[in-house]
Coordinates of C-alpha atoms (C1' of nucleotides) in Angstrom, one line a residue:
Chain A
X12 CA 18.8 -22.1 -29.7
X13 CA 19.2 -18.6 -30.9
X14 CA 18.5 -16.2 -28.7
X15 CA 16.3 -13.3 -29.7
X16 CA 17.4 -10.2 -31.5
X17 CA 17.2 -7.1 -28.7
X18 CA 14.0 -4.7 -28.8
X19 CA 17.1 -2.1 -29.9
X20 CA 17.9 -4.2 -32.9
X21 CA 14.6 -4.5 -34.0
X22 CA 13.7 -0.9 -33.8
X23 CA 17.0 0.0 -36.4
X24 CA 15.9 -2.5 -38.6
X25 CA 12.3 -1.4 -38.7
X26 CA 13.1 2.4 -38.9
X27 CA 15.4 1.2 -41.5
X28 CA 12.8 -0.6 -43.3
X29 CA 10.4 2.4 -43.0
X30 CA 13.3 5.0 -43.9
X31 CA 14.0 3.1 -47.1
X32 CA 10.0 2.5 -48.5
X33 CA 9.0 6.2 -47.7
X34 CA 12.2 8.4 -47.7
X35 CA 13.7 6.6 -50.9
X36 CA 17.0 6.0 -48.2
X37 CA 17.9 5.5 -44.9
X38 CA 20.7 7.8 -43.3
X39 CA 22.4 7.8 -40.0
X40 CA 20.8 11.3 -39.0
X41 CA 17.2 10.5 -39.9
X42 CA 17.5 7.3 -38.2
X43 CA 19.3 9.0 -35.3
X44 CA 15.8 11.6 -35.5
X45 CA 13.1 8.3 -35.5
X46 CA 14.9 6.8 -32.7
X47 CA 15.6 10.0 -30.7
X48 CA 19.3 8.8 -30.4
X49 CA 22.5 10.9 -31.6
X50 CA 23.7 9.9 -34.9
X51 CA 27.0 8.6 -32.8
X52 CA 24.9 6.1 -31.7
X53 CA 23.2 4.8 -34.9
X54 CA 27.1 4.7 -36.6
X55 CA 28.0 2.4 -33.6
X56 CA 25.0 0.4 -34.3
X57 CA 24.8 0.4 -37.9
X58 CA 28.3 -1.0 -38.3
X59 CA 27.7 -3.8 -35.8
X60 CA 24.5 -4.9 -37.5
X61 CA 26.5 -5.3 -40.8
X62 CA 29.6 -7.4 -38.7
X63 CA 27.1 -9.9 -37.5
X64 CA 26.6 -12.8 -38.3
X65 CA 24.2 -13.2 -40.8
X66 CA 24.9 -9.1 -41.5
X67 CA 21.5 -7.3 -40.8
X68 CA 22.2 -4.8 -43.4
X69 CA 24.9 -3.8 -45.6
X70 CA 26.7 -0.2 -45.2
X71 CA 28.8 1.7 -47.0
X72 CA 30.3 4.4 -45.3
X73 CA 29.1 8.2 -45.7
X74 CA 26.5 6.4 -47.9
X75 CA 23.5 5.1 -46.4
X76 CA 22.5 1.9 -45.5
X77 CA 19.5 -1.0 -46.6
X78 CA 18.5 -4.3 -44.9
X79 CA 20.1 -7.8 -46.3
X80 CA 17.6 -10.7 -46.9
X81 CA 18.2 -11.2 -43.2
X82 CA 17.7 -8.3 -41.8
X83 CA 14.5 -7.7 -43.9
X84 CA 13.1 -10.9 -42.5
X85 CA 13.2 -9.5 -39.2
X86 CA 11.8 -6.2 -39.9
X87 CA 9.0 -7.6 -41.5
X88 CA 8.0 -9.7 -38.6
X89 CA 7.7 -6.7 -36.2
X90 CA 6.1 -4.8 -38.4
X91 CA 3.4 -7.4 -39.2
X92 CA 3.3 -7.6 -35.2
X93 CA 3.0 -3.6 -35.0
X94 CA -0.1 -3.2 -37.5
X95 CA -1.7 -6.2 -36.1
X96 CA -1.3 -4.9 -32.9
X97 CA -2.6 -1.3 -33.6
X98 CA -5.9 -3.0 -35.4
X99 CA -6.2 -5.2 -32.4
X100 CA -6.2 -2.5 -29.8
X101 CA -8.6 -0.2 -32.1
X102 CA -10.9 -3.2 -32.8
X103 CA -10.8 -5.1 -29.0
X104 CA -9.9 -2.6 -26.9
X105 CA -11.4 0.5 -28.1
X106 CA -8.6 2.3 -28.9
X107 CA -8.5 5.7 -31.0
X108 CA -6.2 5.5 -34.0
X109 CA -4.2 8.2 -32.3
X110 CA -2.9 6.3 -29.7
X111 CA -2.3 2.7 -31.2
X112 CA 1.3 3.3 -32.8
X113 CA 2.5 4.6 -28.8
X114 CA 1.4 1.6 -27.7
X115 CA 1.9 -1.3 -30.8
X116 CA 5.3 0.4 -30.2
X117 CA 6.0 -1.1 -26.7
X118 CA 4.1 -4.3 -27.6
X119 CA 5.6 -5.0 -30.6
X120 CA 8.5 -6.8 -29.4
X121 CA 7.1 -9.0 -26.5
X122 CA 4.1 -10.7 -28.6
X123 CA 4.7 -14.3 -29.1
X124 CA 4.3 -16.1 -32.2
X125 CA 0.9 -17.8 -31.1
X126 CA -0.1 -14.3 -29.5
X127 CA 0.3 -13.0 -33.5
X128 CA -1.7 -16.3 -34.5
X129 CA -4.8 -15.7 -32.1
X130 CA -4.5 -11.7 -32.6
X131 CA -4.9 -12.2 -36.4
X132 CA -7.3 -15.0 -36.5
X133 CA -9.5 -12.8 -34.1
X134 CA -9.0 -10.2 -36.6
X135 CA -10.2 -12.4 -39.8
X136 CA -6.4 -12.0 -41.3
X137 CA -6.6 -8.5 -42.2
X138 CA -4.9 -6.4 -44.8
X139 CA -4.9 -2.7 -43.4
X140 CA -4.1 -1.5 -39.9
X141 CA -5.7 1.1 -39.1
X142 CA -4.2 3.6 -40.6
X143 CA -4.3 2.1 -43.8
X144 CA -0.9 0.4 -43.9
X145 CA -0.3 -3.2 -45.0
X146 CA -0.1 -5.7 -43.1
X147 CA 2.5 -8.3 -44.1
X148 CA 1.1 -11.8 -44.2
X149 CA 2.1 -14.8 -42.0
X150 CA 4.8 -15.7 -44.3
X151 CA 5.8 -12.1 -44.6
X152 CA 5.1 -10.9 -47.6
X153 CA 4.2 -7.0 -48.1
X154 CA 0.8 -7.1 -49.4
X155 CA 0.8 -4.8 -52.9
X156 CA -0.9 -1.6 -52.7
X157 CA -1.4 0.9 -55.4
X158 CA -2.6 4.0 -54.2
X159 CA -2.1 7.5 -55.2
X160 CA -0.7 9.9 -53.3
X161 CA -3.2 12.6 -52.6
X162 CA -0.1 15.8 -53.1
X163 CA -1.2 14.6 -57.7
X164 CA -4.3 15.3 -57.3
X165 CA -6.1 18.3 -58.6
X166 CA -9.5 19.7 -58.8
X167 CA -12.5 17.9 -59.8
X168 CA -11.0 14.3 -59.1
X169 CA -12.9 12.2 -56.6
X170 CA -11.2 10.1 -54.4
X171 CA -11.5 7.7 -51.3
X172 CA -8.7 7.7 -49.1
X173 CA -7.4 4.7 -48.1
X174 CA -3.8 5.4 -45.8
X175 CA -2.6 8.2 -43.9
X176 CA 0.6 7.3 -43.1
X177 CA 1.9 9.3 -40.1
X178 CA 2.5 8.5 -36.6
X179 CA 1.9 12.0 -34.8
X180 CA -0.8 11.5 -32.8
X181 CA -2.1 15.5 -32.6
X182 CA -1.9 15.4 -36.4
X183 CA -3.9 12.0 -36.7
X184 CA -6.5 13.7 -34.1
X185 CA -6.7 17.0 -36.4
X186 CA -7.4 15.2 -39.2
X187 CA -10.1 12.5 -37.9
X188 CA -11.5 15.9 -36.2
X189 CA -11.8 17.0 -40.3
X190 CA -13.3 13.8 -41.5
X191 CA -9.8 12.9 -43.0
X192 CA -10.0 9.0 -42.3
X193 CA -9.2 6.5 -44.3
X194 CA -12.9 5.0 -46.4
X195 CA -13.7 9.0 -46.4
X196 CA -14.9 9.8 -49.7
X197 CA -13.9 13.4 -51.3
X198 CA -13.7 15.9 -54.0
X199 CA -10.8 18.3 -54.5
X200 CA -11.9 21.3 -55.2
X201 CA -8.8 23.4 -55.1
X202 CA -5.4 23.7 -55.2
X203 CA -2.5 26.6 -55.6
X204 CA 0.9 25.3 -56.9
X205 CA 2.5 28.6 -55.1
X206 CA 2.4 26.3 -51.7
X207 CA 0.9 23.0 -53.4
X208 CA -2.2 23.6 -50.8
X209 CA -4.5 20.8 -51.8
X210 CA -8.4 21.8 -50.8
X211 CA -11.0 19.2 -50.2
X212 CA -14.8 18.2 -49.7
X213 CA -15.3 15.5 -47.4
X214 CA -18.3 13.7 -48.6
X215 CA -18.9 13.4 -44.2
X216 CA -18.2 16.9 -43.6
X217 CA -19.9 19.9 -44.3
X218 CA -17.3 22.5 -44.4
X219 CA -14.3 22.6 -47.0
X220 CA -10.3 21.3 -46.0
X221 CA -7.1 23.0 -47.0
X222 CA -3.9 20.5 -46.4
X223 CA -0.1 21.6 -47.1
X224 CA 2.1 19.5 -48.9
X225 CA 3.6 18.2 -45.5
X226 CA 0.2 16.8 -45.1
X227 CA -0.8 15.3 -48.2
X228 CA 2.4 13.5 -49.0
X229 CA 1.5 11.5 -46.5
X230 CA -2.1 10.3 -47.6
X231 CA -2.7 8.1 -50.5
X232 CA -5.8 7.5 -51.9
X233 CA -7.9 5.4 -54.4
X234 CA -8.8 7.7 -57.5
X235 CA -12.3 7.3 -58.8
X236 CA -13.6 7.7 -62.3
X237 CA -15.0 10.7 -63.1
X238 CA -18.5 11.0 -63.2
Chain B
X26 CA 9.6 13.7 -14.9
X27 CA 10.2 10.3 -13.3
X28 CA 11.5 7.6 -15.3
X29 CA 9.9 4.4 -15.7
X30 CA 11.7 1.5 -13.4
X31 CA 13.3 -1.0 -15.4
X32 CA 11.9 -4.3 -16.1
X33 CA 14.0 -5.9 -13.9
X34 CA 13.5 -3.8 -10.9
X35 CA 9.8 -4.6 -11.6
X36 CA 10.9 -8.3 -11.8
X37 CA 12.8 -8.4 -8.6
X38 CA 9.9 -6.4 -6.3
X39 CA 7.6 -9.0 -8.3
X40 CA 9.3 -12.2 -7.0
X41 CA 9.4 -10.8 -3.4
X42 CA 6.0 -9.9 -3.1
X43 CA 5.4 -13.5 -3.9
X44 CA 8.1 -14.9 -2.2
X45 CA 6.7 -13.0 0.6
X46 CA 3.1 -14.0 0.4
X47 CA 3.7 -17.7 -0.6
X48 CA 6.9 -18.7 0.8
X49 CA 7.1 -16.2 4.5
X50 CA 10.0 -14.9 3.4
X51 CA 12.1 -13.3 0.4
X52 CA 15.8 -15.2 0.6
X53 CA 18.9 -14.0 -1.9
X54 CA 18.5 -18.1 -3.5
X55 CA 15.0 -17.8 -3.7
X56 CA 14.8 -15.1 -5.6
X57 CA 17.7 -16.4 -7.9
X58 CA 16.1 -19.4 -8.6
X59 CA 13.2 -17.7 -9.9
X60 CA 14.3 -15.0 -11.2
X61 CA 17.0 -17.3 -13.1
X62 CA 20.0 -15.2 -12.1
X63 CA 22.6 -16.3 -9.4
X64 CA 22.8 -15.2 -6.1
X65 CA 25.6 -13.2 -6.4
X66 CA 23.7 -10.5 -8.9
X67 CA 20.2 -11.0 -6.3
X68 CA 22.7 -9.5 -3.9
X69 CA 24.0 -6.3 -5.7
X70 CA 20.2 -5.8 -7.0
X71 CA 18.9 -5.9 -3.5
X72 CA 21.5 -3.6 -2.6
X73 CA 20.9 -1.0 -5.1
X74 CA 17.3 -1.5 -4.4
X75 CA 17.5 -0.5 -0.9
X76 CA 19.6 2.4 -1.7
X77 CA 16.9 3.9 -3.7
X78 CA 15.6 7.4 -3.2
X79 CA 13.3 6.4 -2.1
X80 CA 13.9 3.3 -1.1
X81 CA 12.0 0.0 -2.6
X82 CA 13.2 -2.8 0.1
X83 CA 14.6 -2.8 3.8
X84 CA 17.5 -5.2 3.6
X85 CA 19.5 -6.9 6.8
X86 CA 22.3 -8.4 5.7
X87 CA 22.1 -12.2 5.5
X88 CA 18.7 -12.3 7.1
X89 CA 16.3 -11.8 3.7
X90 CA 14.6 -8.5 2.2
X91 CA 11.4 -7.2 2.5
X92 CA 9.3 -4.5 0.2
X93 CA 8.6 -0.9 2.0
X94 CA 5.6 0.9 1.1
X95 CA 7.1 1.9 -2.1
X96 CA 8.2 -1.3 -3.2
X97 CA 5.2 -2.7 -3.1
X98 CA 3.0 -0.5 -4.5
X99 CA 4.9 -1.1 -7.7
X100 CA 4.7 -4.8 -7.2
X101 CA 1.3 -4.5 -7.1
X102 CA 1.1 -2.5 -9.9
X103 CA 3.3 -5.5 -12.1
X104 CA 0.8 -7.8 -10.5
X105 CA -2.4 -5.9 -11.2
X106 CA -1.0 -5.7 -15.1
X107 CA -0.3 -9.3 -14.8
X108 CA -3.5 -11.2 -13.7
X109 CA -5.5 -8.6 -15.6
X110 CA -3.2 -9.6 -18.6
X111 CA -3.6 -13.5 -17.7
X112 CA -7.5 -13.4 -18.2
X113 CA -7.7 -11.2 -21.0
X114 CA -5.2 -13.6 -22.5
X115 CA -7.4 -16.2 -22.0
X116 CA -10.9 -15.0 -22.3
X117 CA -10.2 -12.3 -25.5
X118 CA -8.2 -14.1 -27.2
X119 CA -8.4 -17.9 -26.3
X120 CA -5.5 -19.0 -24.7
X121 CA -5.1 -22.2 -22.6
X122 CA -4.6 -21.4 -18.6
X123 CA -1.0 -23.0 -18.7
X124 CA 0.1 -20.9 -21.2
X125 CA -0.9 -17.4 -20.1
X126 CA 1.8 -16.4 -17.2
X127 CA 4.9 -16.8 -19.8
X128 CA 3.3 -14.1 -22.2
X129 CA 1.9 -12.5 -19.2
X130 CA 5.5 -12.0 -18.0
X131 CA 6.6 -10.0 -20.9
X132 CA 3.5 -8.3 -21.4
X133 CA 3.3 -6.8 -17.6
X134 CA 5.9 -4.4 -18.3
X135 CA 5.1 -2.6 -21.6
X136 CA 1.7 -1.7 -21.0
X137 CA 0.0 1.6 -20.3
X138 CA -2.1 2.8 -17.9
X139 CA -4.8 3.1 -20.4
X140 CA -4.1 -0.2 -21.9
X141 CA -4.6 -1.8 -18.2
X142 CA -7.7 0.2 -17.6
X143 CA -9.2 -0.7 -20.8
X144 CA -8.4 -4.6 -20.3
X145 CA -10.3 -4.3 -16.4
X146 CA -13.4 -2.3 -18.3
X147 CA -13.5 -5.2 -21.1
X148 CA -13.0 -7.9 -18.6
X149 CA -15.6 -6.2 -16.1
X150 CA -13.6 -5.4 -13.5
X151 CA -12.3 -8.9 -12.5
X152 CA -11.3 -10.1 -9.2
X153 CA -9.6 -13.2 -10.1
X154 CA -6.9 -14.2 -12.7
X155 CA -7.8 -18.0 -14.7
X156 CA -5.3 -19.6 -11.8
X157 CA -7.6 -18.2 -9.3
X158 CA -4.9 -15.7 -7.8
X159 CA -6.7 -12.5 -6.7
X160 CA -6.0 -9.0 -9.1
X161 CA -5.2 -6.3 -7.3
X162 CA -7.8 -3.2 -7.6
X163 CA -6.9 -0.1 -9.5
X164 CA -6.2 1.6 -6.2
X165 CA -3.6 -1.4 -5.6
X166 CA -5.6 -3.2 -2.9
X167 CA -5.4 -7.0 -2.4
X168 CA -8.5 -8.6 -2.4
X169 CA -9.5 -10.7 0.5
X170 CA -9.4 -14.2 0.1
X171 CA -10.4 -16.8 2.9
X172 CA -9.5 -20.2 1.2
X173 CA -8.1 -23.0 3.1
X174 CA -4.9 -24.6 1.5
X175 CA -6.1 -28.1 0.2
X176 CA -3.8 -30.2 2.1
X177 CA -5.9 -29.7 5.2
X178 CA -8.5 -31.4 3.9
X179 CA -9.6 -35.0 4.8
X180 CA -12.0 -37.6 3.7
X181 CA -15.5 -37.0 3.6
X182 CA -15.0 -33.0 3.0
X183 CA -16.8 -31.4 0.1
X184 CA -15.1 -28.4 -1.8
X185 CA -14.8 -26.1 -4.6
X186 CA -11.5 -25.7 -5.8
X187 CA -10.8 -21.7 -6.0
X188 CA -7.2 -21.3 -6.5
X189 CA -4.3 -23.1 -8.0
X190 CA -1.0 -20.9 -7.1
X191 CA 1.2 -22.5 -9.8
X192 CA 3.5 -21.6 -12.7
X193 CA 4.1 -25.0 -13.9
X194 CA 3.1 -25.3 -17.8
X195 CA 3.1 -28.9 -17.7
X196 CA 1.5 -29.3 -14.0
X197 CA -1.4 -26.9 -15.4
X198 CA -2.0 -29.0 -18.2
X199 CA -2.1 -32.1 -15.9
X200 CA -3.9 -31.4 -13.2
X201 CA -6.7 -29.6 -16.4
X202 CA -6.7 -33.0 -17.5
X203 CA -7.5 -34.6 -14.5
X204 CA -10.5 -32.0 -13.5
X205 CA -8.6 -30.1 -11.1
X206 CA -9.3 -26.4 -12.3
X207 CA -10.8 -23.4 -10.5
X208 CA -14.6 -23.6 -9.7
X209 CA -14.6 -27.6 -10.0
X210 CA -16.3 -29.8 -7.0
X211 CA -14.9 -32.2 -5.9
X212 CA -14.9 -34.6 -2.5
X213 CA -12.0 -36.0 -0.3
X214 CA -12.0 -39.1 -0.5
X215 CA -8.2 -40.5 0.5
X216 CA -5.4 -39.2 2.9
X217 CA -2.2 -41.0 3.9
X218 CA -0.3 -38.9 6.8
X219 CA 2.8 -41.4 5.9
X220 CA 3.2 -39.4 2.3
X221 CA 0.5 -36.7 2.9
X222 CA -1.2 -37.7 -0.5
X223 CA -4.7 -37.1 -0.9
X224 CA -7.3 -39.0 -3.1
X225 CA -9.9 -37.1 -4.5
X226 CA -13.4 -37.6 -6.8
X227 CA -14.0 -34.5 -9.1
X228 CA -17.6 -34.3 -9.7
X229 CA -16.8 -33.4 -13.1
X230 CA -14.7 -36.9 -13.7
X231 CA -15.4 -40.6 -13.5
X232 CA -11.6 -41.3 -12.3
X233 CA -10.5 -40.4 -9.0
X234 CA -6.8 -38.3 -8.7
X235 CA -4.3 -38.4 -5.7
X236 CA -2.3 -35.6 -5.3
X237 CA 0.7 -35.2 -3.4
X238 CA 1.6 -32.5 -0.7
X239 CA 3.7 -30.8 -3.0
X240 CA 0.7 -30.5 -5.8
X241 CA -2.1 -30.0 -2.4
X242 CA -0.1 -26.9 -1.1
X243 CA -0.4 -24.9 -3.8
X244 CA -4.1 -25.5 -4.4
X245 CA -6.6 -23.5 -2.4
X246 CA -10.5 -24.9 -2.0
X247 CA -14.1 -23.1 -0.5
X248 CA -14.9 -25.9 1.9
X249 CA -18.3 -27.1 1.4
X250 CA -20.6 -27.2 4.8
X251 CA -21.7 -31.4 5.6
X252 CA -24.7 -33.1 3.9
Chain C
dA29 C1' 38.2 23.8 -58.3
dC30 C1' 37.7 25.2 -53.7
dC31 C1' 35.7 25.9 -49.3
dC32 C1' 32.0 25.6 -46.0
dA33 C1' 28.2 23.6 -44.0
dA34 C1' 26.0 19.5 -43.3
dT35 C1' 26.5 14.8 -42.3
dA36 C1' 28.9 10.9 -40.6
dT37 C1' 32.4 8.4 -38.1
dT38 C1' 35.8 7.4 -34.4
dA39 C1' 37.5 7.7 -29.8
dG40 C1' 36.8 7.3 -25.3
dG41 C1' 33.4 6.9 -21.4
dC42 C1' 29.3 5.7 -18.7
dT43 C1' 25.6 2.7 -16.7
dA44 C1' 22.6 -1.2 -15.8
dA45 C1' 22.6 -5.8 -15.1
dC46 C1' 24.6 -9.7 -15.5
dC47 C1' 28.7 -13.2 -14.5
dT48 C1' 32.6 -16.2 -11.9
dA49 C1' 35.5 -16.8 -8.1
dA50 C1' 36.8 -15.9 -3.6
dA51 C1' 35.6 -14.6 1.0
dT52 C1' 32.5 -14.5 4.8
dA53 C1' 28.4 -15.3 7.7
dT54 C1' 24.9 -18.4 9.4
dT55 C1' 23.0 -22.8 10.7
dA56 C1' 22.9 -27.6 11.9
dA57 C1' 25.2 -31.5 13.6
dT58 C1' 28.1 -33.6 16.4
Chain D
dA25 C1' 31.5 -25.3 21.3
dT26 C1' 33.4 -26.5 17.0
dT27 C1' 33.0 -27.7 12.5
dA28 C1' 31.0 -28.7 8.1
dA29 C1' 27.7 -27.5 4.9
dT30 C1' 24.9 -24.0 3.2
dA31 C1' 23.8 -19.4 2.1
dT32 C1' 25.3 -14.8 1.2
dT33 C1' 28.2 -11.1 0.0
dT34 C1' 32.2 -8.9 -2.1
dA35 C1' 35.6 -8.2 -5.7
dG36 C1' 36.5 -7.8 -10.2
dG37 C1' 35.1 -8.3 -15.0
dT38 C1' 31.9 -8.5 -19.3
dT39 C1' 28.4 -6.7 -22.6
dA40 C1' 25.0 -3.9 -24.9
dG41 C1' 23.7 0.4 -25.9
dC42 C1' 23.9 4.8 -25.1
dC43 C1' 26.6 9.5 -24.6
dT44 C1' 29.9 13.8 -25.8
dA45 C1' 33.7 15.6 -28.2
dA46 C1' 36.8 15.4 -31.8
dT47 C1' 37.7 14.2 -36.5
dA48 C1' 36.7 13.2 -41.2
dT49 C1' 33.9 13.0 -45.4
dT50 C1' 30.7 14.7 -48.7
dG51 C1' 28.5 17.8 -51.8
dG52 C1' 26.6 22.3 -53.0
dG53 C1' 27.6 27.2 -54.0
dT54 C1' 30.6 30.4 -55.7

DNA sequence: ACCCAATATTAGGCTAACCTAAATATTAAT
DNA sequence: ATTAATATTTAGGTTAGCCTAATATTGGGT
């Protein structure tokens, strides 16, 4: 019987997983910065991950580091445990969207298989957590989802947003404050490439929005045709 | 900022409180063979335990442990999360009564405060767990509970079954086969002081069951006054 | 091409919680 | 009251995951 992977474990290989989809790679210091440990520590860790047995990822020195087959596997199945959590606790519990990730966080590594079954058959096998991101599927495959980032979009386009895909909760509160959610419906009506300040019209809002590029990296959106 | 206790702290002031309630005392083997550890590591936990600022147990060497005021408000706390945890396992999300302690176990120490408070509001405040074990309130008081222990039951006497203190997976799913579940009525019907066992007819079931004293200790009935 | 700043790694230690084996205390039985 | 059996404690060791401080590598700016 093999015993389970520690809750440590799983964290590196999910920060590694996130790292490498959003950040293009995953380095010692920013995972050292997700996991709030000293970059010390995630070399000690990194190089034992790669020395077990299956190796969890592979590493070469001074260059980075990405998940083997293995090591995906496993990131995979927290994360499908982390969104289905987070929709659970929004949709059951009553949760704001703000405080799901602190939470799915904890919870995310003592679920049991069957607890995953019931929480997503109560949940009508969903795609999106709810924050937008995908849910993998029981067999653990990353749903596809092409959306655009809103940062390339420029006035005029109308758009429905569809993922906002940070974690800090006093940002997530600003925004839902704004009408900036995903399903919101809006119209960009500005933008100055001096500080790539994107300006928007929530179709739910009266007044106008003004996001920095910090901001808008982070949310993607479904474009619509133009009228 | 205090830190959290550690799961096994939480583990250890669990099994006492129990051990306490259930058993009269907490004893060094006791707690090992619940807590699946041997006695020699029960021994340097107690000790660290009652060296605690503050202390969480009063400790006589050789002569058993029990919880001070400290102590056992945090094992009420792991017990509140875990009965509250128990139901909402069963009634949210549809798992069988035998199989709700084991992911209870895990679950008791991740959650927050607000998870636990949202779980009593979506449960209605709750004063009993599926097994019938009493949840402690939010202010960490024990609720009353004047059952007599089945065993001292004999024929002709009328009950309703209210509690069944046991772990067991496969003695849950039993006994649930045989009737014997929280709220059934039943009537005594058999008792043999050679072997202690005693028959009885569920009104719920055509069959009649005999239990043994092992099986009748652990079950805890409303007696029913004469016809 | 070189050097400096940023990034990463190694070396050496610490702590919590467990273990085994040996020593000691308690209890029950003669 | 002694002894055997049982229960408990101590001594010494292991492991995982973290830390700090020291060292090494890399890559951008001149």
């Amino acid at each position: 019987m093999k015993t389970k992977t520690s809750d440590s474990v799983e964290d590196y290989l999910k920060t590694i997983y996130d790292l490498t989809q959003n950040y293009g790679l995953a380095t010692t210091s920013k995972i050292a910065e997700v996991l709030e440990v000293t970059p010390a520590s995630v070399s000690g860790m990194i190089k034992k991950l790669a020395s077990l047995q299956p190796a969890l990822v592979v590493y070469r020195k001074h260059r980075g580091v990405i998940l083997t087959p293995s090591g995906n596997k496993i990131a995979l199945e927290i994360i499908r445990h982390h969104r289905l959590l987070e929709l659970f606790l929004k949709e059951s519990l009553g949760f704001s969207w703000d405080e799901v990730d602190e939470e799915a966080d904890r919870l995310e590594h003592v679920i049991s298989e069957e607890m995953e079954e019931r929480i997503a058959q109560t949940l009508g096998d969903p795609v999106f957590d709810p924050h937008g991101d995908p849910i993998p599927t029981k067999d653990l495959l990353m749903p596809d989802h092409f959306f655009v980032c809103l940062n390339e979009l420029r006035p005029g386009q109308g758009a429905i947003i569809r993922r906002v895909r940070d974690t800090d909760p006093d940002l997530l509160r600003y925004l839902s404050g704004k009408g900036v959610i995903p399903d919101a419906r809006l119209i960009v009506i500005g933008y100055s490439h001096f500080d790539e300040n994107i300006e928007l019209k929530l179709n739910a809002c009266e007044e106008s929005v003004v996001l920095g590029p910090k901001i808008t990296r982070q949310i993607f959106v479904e474009v619509l045709p133009d009228e």
